Coordinates of N, CA and C in Angstrom, one line a residue:
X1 N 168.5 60.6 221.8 CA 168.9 61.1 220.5 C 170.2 61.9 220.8
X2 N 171.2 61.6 220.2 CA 172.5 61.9 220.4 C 172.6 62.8 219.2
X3 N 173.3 64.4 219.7 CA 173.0 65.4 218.8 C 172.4 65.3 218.1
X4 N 170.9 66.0 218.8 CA 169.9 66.3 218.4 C 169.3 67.7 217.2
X5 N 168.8 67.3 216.3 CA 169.0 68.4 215.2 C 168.6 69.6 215.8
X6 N 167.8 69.8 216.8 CA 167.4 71.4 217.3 C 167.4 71.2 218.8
X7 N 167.9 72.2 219.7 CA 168.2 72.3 220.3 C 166.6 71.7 221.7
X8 N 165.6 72.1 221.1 CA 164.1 72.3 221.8 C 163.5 71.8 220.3
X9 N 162.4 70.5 221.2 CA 161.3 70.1 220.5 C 160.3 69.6 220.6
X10 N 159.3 69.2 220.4 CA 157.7 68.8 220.9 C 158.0 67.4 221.2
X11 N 157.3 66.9 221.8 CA 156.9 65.3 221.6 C 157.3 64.3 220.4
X12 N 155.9 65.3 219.5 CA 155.7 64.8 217.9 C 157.3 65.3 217.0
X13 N 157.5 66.4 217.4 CA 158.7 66.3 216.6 C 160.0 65.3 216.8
X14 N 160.1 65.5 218.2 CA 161.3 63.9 218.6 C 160.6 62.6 218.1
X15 N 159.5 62.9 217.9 CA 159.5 61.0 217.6 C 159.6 61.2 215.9
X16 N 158.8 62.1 214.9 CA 159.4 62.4 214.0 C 160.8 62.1 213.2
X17 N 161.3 63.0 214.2 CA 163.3 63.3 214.0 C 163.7 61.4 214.1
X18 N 163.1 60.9 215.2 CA 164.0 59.7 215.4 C 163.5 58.8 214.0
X19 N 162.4 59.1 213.9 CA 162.1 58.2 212.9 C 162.6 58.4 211.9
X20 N 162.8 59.2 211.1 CA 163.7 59.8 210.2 C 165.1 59.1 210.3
X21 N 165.6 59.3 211.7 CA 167.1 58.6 212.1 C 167.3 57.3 211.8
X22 N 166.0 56.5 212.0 CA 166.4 55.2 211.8 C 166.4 54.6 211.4
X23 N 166.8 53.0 210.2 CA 167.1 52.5 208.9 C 165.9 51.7 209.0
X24 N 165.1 51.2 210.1 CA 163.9 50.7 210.0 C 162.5 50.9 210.0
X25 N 162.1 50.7 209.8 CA 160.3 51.2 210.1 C 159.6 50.6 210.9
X26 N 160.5 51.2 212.1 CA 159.9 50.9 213.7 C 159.1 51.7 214.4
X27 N 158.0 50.9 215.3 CA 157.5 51.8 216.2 C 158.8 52.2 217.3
X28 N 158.4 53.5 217.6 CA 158.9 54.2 219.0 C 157.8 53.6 220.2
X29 N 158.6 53.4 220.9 CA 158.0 52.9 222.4 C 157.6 54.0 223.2
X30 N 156.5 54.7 223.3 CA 156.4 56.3 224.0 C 156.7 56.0 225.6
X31 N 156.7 54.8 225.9 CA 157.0 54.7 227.5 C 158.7 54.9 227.7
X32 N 159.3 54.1 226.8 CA 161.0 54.2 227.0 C 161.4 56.1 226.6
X33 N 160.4 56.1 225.3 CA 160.8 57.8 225.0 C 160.5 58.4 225.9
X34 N 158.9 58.9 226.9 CA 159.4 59.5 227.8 C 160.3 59.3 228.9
X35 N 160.4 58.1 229.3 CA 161.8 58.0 230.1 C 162.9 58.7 229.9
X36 N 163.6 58.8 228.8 CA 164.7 59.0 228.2 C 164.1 60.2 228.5
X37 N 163.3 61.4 228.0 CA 162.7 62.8 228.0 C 163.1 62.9 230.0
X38 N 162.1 62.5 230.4 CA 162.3 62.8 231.8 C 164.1 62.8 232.6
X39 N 165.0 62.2 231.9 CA 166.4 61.9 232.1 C 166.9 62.9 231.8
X40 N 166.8 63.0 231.0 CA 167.9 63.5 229.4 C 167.5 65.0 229.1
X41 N 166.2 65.2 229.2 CA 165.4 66.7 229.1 C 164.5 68.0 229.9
X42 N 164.9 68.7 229.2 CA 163.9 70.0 230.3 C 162.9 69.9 230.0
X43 N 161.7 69.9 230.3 CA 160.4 71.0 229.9 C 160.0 71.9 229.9
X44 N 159.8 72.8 229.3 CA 159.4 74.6 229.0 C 157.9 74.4 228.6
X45 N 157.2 75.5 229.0 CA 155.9 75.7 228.8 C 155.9 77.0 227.9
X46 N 155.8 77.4 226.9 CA 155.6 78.8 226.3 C 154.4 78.4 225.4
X47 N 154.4 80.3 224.5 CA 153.4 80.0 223.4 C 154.3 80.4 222.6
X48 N 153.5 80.2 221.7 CA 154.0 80.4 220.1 C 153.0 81.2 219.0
X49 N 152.7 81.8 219.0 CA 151.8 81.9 217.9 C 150.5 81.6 218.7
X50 N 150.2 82.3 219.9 CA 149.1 82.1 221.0 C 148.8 81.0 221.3
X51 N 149.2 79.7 220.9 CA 149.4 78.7 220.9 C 150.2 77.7 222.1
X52 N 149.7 77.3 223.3 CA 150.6 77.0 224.3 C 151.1 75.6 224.1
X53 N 152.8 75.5 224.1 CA 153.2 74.4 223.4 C 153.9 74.2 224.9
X54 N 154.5 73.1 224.3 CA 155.1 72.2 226.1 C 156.7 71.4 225.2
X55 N 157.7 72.4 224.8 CA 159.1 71.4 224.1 C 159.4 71.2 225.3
X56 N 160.6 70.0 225.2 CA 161.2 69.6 225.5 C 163.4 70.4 225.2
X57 N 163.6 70.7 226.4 CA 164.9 71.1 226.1 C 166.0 70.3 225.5
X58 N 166.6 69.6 224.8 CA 167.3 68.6 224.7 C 168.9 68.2 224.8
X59 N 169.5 69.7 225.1 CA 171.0 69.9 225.2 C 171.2 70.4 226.6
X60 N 171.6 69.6 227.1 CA 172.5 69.2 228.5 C 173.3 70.5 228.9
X61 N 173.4 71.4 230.1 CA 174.0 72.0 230.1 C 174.1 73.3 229.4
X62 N 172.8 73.7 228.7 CA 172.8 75.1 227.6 C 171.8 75.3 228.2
X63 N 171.6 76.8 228.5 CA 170.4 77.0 229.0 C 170.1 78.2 228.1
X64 N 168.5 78.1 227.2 CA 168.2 78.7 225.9 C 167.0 79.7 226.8
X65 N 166.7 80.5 225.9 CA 165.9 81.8 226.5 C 164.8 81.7 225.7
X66 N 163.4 81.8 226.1 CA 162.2 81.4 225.3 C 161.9 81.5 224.0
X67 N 162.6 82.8 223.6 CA 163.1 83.0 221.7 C 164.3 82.3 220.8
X68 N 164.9 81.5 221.6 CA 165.3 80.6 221.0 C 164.7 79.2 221.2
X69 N 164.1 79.2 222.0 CA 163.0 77.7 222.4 C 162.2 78.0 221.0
X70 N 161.7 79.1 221.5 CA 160.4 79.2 220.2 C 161.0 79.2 218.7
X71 N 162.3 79.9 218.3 CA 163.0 79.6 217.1 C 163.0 78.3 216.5
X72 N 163.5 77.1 217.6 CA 163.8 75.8 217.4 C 162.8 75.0 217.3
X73 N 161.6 75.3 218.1 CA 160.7 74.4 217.6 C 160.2 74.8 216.4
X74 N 159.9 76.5 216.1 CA 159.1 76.9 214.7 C 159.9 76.2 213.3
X75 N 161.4 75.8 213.8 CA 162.2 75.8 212.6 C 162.1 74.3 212.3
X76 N 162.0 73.3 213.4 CA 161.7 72.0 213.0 C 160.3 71.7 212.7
X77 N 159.1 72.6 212.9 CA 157.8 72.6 212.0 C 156.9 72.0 213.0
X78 N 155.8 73.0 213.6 CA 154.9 72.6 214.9 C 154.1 71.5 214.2

């Protein structure tokens, strides 16, 4: 996902987001998606709301501090 709307986001929200992005009503391939995740992204382990979530970092080169992790994912919607 090329500029990504939040900086940090779950699973379900990247596949979400992309779907949204795209003009078809396609399945996502979760084996190519995590590929691209394992390349392309970080993984963070925090909680949220006592809640232990697992986002994904998605911006190259930024390095975000757990209250902004947790901002980005609360703001695209657990």
């Amino acid at each position: 996902m090329e500029n990504p709307p939040y900086p940090a986001m779950t699973f379900r929200q990247i596949v979400r987001e992309m779907g949204k992005l795209s003009d078809f009503d396609t399945h996502i391939e979760e084996g190519q998606l995590t590929k691209l995740r394992q390349h392309h992204a970080q993984q963070m382990t925090i909680k949220i709301e006592g809640k232990k979530e697992r986002p994904w970092v998605l911006i190259e080169g930024k390095k975000l501090d757990n209250k902004k992790i947790r901002e980005s994912v609360k703001q695209c919607g657990i």
